[in-house]
Short mmCIF file of C-alpha atoms in Angstrom, two decimals:
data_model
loop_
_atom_site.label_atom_id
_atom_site.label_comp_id
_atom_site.label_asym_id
_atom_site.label_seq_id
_atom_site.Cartn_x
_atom_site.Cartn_y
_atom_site.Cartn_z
CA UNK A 1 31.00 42.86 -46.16
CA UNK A 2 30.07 39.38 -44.66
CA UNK A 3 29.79 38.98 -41.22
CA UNK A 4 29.14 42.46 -40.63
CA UNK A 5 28.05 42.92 -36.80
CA UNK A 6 24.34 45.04 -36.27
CA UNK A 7 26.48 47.74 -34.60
CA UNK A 8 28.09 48.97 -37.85
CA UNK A 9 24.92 48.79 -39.95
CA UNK A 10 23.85 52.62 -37.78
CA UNK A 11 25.57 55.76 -37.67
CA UNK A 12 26.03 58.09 -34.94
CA UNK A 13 26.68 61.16 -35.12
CA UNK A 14 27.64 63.84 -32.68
CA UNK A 15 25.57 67.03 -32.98
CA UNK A 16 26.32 68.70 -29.27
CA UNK A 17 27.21 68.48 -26.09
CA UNK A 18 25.22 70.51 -23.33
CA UNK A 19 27.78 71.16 -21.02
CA UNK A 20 29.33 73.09 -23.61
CA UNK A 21 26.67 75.73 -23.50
CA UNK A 22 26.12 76.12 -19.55
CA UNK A 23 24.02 73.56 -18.85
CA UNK A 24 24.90 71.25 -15.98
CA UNK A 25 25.08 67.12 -16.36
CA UNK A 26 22.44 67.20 -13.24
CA UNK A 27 20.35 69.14 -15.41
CA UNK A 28 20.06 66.68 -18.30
CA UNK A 29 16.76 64.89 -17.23
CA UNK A 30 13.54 64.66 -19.01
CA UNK A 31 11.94 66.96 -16.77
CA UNK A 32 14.32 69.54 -17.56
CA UNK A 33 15.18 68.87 -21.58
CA UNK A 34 12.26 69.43 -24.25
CA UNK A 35 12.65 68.90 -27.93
CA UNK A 36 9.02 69.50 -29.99
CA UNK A 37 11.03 68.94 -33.07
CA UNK A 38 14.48 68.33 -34.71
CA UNK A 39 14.92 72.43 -35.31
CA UNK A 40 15.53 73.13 -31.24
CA UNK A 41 16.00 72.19 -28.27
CA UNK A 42 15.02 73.29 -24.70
CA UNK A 43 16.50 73.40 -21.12
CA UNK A 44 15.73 74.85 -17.84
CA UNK A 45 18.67 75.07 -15.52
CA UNK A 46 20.61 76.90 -13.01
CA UNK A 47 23.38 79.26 -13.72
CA UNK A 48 27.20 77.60 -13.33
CA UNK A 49 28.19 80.98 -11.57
CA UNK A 50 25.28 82.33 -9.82
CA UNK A 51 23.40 79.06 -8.34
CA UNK A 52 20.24 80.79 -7.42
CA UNK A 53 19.79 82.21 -10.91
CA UNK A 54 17.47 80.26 -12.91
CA UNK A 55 17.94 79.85 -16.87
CA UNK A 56 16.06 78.92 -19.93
CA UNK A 57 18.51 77.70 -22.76
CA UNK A 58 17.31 77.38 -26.22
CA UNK A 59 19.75 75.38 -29.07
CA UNK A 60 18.79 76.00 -32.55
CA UNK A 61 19.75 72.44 -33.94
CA UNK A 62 19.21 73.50 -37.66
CA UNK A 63 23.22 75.08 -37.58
CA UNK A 64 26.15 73.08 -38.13
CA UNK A 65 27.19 74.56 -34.95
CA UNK A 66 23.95 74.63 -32.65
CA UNK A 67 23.41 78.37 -31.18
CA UNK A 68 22.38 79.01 -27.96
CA UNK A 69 19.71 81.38 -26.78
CA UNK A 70 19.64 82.13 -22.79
CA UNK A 71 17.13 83.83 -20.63
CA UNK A 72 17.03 84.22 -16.83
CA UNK A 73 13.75 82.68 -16.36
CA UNK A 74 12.07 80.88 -13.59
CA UNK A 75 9.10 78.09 -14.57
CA UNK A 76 8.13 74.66 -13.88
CA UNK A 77 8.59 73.95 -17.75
CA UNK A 78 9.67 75.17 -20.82
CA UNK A 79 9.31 73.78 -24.45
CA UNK A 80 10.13 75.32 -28.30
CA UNK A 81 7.29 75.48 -31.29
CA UNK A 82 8.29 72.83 -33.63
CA UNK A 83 8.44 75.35 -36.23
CA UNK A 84 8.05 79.10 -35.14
CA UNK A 85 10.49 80.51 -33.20
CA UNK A 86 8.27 80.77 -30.04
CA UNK A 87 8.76 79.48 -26.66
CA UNK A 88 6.36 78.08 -24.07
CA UNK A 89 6.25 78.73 -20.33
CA UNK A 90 4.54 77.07 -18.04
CA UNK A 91 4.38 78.26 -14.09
CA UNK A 92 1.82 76.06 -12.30
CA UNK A 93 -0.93 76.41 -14.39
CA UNK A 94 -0.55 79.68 -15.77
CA UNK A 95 0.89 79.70 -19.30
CA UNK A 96 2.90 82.03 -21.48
CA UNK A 97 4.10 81.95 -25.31
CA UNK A 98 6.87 84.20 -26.32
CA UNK A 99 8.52 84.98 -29.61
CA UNK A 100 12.09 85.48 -29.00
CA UNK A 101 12.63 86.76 -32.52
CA UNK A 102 10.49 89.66 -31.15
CA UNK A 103 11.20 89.68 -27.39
CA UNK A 104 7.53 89.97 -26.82
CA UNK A 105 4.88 87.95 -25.12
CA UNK A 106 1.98 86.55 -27.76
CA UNK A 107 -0.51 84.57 -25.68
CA UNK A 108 -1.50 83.75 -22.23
CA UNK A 109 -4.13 81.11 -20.40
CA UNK A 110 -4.12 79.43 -17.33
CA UNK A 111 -6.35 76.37 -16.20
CA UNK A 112 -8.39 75.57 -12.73
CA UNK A 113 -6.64 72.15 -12.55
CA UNK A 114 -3.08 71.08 -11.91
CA UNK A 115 -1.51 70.47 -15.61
CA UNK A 116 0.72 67.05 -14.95
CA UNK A 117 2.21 67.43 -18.76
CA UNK A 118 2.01 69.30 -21.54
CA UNK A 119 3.94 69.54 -25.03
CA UNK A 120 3.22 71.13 -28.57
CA UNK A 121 1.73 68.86 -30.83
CA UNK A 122 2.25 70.41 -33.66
CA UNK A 123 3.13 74.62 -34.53
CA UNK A 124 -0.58 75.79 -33.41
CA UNK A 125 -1.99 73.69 -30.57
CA UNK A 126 -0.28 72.91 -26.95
CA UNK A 127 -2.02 69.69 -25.25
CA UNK A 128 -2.34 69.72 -21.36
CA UNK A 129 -3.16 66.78 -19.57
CA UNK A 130 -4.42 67.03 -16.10
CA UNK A 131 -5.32 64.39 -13.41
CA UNK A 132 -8.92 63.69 -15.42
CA UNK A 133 -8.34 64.90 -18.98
CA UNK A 134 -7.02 66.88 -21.62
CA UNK A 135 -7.20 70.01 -23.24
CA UNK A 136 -5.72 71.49 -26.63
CA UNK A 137 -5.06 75.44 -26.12
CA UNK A 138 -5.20 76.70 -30.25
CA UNK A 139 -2.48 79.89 -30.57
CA UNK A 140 -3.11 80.10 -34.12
CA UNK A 141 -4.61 83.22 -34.05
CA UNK A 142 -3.83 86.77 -33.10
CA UNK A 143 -6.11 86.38 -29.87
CA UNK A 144 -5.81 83.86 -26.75
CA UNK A 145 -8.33 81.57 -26.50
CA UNK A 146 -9.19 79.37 -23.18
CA UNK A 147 -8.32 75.32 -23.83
CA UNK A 148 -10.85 73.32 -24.92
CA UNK A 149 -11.47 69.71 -23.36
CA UNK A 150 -10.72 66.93 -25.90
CA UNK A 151 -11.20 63.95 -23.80
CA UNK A 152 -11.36 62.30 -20.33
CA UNK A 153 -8.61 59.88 -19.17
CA UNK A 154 -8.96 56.33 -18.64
CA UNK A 155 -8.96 55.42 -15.05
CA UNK A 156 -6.18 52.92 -15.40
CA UNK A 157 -3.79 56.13 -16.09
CA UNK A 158 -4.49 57.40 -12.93
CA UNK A 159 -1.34 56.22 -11.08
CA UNK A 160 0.74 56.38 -14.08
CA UNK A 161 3.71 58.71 -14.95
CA UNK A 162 2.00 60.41 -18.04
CA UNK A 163 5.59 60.56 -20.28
CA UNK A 164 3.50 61.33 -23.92
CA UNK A 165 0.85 62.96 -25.78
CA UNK A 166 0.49 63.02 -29.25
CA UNK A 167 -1.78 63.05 -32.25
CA UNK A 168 -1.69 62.30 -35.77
CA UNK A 169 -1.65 64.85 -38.69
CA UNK A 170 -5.19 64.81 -39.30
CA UNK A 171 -5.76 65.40 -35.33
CA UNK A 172 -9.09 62.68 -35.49
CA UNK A 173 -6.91 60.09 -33.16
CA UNK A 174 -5.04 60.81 -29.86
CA UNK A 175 -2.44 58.69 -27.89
CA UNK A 176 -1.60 59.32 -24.05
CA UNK A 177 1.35 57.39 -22.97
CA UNK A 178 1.70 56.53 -18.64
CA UNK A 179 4.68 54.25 -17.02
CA UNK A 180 3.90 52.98 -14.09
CA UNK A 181 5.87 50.12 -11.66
CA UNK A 182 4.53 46.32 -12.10
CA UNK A 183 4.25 46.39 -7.91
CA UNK A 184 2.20 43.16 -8.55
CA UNK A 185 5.23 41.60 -10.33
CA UNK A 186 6.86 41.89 -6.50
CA UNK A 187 9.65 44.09 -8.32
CA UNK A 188 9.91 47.44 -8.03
CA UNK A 189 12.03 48.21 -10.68
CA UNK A 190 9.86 46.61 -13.36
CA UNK A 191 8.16 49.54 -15.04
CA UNK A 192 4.43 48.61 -17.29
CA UNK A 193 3.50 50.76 -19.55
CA UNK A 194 -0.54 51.93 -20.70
CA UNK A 195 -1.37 53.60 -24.03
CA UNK A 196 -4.91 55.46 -24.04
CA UNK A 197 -6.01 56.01 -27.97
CA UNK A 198 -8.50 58.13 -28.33
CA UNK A 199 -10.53 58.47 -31.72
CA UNK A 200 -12.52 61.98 -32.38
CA UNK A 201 -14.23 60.57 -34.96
CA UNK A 202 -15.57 57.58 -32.81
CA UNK A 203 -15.50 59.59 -29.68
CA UNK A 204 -13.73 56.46 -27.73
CA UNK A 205 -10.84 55.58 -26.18
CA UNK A 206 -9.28 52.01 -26.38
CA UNK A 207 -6.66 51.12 -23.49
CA UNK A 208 -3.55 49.04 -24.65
CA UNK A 209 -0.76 47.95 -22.72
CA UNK A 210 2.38 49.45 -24.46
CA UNK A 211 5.31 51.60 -22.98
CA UNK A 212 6.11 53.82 -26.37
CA UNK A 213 3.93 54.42 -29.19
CA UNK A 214 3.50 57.07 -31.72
CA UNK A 215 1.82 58.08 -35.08
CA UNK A 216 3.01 58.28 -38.50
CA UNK A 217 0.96 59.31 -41.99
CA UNK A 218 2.98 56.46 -44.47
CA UNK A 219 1.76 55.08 -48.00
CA UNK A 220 2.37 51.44 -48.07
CA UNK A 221 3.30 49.88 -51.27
CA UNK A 222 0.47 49.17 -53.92
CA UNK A 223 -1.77 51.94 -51.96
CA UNK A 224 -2.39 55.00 -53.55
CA UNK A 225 -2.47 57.87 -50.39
CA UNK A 226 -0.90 57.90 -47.29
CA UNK A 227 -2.79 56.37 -44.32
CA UNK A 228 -2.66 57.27 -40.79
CA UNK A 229 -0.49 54.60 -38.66
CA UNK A 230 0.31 54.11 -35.33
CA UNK A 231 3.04 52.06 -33.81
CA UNK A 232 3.25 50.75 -30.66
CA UNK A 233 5.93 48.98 -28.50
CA UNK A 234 5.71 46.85 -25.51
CA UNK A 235 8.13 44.92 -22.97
CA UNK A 236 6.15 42.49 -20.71
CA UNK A 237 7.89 42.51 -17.45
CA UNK A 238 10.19 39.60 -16.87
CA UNK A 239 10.24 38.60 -20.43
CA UNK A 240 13.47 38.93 -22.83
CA UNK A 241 11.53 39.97 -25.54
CA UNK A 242 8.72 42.28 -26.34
CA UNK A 243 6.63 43.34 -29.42
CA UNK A 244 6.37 45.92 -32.19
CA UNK A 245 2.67 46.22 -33.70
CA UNK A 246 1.93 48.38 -35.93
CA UNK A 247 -1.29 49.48 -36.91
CA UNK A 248 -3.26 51.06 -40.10
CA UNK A 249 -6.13 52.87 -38.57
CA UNK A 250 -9.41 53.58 -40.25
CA UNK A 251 -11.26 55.05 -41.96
CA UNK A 252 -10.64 53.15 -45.08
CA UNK A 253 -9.26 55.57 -47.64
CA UNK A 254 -10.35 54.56 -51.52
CA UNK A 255 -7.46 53.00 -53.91
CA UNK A 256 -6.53 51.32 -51.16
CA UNK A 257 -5.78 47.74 -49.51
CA UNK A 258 -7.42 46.71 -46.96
CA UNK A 259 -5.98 47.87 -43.27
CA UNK A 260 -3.20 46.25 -41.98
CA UNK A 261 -2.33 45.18 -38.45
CA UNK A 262 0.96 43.76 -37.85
CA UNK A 263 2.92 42.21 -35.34
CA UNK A 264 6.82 40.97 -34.47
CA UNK A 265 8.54 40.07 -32.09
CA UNK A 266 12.06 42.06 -30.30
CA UNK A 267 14.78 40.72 -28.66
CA UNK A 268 15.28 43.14 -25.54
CA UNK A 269 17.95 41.24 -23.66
CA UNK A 270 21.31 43.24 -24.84
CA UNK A 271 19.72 46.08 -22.51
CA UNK A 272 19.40 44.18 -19.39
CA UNK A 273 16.58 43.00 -17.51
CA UNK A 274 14.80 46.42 -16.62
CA UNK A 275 15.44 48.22 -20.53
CA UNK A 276 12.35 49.20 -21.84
CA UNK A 277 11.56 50.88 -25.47
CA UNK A 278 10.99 54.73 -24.66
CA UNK A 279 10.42 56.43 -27.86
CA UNK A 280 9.26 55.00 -31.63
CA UNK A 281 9.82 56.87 -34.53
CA UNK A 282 8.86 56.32 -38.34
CA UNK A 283 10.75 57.75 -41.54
CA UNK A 284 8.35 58.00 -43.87
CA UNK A 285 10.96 58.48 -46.36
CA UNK A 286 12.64 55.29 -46.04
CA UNK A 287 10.02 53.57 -44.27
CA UNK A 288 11.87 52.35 -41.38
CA UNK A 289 10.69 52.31 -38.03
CA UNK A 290 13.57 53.18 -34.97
CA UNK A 291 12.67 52.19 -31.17
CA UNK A 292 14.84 53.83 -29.00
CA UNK A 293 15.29 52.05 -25.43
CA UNK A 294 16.05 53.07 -22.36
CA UNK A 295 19.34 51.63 -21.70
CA UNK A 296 20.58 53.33 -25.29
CA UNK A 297 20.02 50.58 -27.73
CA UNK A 298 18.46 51.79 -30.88
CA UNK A 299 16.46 49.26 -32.76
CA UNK A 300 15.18 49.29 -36.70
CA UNK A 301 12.30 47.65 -37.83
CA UNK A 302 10.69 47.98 -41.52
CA UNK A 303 7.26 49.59 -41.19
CA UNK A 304 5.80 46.95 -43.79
CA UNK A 305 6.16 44.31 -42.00
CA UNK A 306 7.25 45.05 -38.58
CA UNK A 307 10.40 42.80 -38.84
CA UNK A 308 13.00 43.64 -36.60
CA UNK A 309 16.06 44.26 -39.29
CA UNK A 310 18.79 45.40 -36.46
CA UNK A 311 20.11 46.95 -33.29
CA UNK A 312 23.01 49.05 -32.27
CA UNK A 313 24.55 50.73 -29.37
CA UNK A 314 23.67 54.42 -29.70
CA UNK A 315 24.56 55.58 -26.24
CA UNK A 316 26.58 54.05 -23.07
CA UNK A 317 23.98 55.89 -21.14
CA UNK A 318 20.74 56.48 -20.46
CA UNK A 319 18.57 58.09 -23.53
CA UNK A 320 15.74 59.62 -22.10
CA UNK A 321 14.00 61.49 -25.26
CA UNK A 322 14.19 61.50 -28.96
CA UNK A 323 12.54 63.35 -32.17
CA UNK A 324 12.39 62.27 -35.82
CA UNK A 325 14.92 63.81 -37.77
CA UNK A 326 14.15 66.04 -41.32
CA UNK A 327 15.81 64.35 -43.24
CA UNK A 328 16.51 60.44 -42.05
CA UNK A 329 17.12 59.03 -38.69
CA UNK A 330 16.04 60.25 -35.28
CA UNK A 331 17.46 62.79 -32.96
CA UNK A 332 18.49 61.68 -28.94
CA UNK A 333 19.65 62.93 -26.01
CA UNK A 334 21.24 61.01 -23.10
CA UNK A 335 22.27 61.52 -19.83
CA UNK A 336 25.64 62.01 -20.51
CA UNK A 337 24.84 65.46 -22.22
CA UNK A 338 25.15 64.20 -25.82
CA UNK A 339 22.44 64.83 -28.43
CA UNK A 340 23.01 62.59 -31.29
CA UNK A 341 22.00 61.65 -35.07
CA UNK A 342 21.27 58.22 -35.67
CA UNK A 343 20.70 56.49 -39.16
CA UNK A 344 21.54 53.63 -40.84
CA UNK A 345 24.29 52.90 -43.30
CA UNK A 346 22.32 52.14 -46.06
CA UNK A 347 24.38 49.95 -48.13
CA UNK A 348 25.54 47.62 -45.42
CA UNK A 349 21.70 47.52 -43.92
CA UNK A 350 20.59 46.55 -47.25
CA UNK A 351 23.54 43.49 -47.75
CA UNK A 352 22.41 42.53 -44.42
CA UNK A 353 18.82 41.88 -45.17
CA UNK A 354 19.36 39.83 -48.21
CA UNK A 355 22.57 38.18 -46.93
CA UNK A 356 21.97 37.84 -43.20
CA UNK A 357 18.23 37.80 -42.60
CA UNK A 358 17.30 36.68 -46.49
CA UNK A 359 14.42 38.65 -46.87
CA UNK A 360 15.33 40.15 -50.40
CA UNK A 361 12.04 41.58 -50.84
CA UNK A 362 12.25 43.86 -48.20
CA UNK A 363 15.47 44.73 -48.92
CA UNK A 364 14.25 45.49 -52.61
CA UNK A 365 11.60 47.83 -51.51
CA UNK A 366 13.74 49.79 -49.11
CA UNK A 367 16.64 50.07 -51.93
CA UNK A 368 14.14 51.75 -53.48
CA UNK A 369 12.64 54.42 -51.13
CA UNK A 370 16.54 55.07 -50.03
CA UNK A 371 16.93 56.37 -53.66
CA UNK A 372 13.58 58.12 -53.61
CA UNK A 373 11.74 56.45 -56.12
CA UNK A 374 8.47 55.23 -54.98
#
C-alpha cells in the first residue's frame, strides 16, 4: 500500500443520473435542484416532449434504484422535507406544502416581502430570507401559522448571492451564507464569501468572511456530551490556499473541556485559480469533516484537529450542492447530471495517516470511531 496517491484513499459511487428520469442537462443548476436531505431529491424542469409544460420531479434516494415522482407544476422553487414525504412550493411569495403520499395540500402562507431563498431546516420549520431578514414558518402543527422574524441581516450581505441558511440542532445559533465578486480585487471572476452567525441566546450576529460553513452536534474525545460545532471554510482571493476553522460554540456544557477553536490550513491549487469550497459537511460517526469545492475536488479533514488528511477528484465537473449522507460520506450533484456517494476507503485512509502524514494518533482515534467504539 505505499505510495498510495490521495485519489484512491475516496470512493465514488454512482447513485443516478438525471437525464435518465426526464430531466434536462440545462436543468441541472442550483436554482433548479434541491436536496434537504440524503432521502430525496428535487427538480423543477420542463417537459422533453411538451416544452411549455412545466414539471416538478421528486427522486426518492433511499432505493437502490431511485424512484421518480412527477407533477406538472409551475413555481419559482421547489424543495422535499428532510424526512416526511411533503413537498414545498414556492410562487413569489406565496407558499404551499403538499403531502404527496396523500395528494393533498397541508399548509399555506405568503409574506409582504420578496423571499430571495428559502430551504427546510429541519422536518418542521422552512427559513425565508428576504432582502432585510429572516423568518422561520413552523408546519408542525395541524394549523398554518404566519412566519415569525428571527433576525435582521447584516448590511454587508446586502449585495451578496445568499447560497445558505442553516441552524444547529438545538436551533439557539443561525448561519446565513452570501457569495459575492471581489470587484475590488480588479477580477471579476474572484468570488468572496460572508458568513452571518447569529446566536438566539445572545441575540447577536457576528460577520465572518467564509464562503461555506455549516453546523454539526459532535462529542470530542475525553468530553462527555456532544457540543454544538460549526465549521467554516474560506479561500482568500488570489491565494493558493485557504483555511478550515472549526469552532466549539458555547455555552459550556459540564464534564467537559474547555471550548476549542481550531484552525489549518488547505491547499486549493489542484482546482484552479477561481475553485472555491461550496459545501462542508461533518460525520459525526467517523468524525471526519468533507469540503466539497467548486471545481469537484472533495477534501477530508479530521474534525479534532482540523488537519487536512486528503483530497480526491469526485467530479470532472462542476458540483454545485451536496448533503451529508446516513450512514458515512456526503451526497453531490454536478453539472453533468450525476449524483454521487463519496467516502473514504477506510483502511488505505488510515495507512496513509500513520505512513504518509505520521500522525498515528489521529489515525488511532479514527480506527476507532470507523469500528464504532467510542
Amino acid at each position: 500500500m505505499d505510495g498510495l496517491k490521495e485519489s484512491q484513499l475516496i470512493r465514488i459511487e454512482p447513485i443516478a443520473q438525471l437525464l435518465n428520469y426526464g430531466i434536462k442537462a440545462d436543468h441541472v443548476t442550483f436554482p433548479r435542484v434541491t436536496m434537504s436531505s440524503n432521502r430525496w431529491l428535487c427538480c423543477r424542469h420542463s417537459d422533453k416532449k411538451k416544452k411549455d409544460v412545466e414539471r416538478v420531479t421528486a427522486l426518492n434516494l433511499t432505493r437502490k434504484t431511485p424512484r421518480a415522482l412527477t407533477w406538472p407544476i409551475t413555481a419559482d422553487s421547489a424543495m422535499m422535507n428532510p424526512r416526511k414525504p411533503w413537498l414545498a412550493l414556492k410562487v413569489e411569495s406565496y407558499f404551499q406544502v403538499f403531502n404527496v403520499v396523500a395528494q393533498k395540500q397541508i399548509h399555506s402562507c405568503s409574506l409582504s416581502d420578496d423571499i430571495i431563498f428559502w430551504s427546510w431546516i429541519n422536518e418542521n420549520i422552512i427559513g425565508m430570507v428576504t432582502d432585510r431578514a429572516v423568518y422561520h414558518w413552523d408546519v408542525s402543527g395541524s394549523g398554518s401559522v404566519p412566519p415569525a422574524l428571527v433576525f435582521l441581516r447584516n448590511k454587508k450581505l446586502s449585495f451578496s448571492q445568499v447560497v445558505s441558511y442553516k441552524t444547529d440542532r438545538t436551533a439557539q445559533w443561525f448561519i446565513l451564507v452570501g457569495l459575492t465578486r471581489a470587484i475590488e480585487t480588479g477580477d471579476s471572476n474572484a468570488i468572496r464569501g460572508y458568513v452571518q452567525v447569529y446566536s438566539n441566546t445572545y441575540r447577536c450576529s457576528q460577520l465572518i468572511e467564509a464562503q461555506a460553513a455549516n453546523f454539526s452536534s459532535y462529542k470530542f474525545s475525553g468530553n462527555v456530551v456532544p457540543s454544538t460545532v460549526l465549521c467554516l471554510v474560506n479561500r482568500p482571493t488570489g491565494c493558493c490556499y485557504g483555511k478550515i476553522h472549526i469552532m466549539e460554540l458555547g455555552p459550556h456544557l459540564a464534564g467537559n473541556a474547555s471550548l476549542r477553536n481550531l484552525t489549518e490550513p488547505i491547499n486549493f491549487s489542484k482546482g484552479g485559480k477561481y475553485d472555491i469550497p461550496i459545501a462542508v459537511e461533518v460525520c459525526c460517526s467517523t468524525g471526519l469533516v468533507y469540503v466539497m469545492t467548486k471545481a469537484g475536488f472533495v477534501k477530508v479533514c479530521d474534525v479534532e484537529s482540523a488537519m487536512h488528511l486528503c483530497t480526491a477528484r469526485a467530479s470532472e465537473s462542476t458540483v454545485f450542492i451536496s448533503v451529508p449522507h446516513s450512514d458515512k460520506g456526503i451526497l453531490g450533484v454536478s453539472r453533468n447530471s450525476k449524483v454521487f456517494h463519496m467516502t473514504v476507503k477506510e483502511k488505505e485512509l488510515l495507512h496513509h495517516i500513520r505512513s504518509t502524514l505520521r500522525r498515528p494518533a489521529i489515525a488511532t482515534r479514527l480506527e476507532k470511531s470507523f469500528s464504532g467504539q467510542s
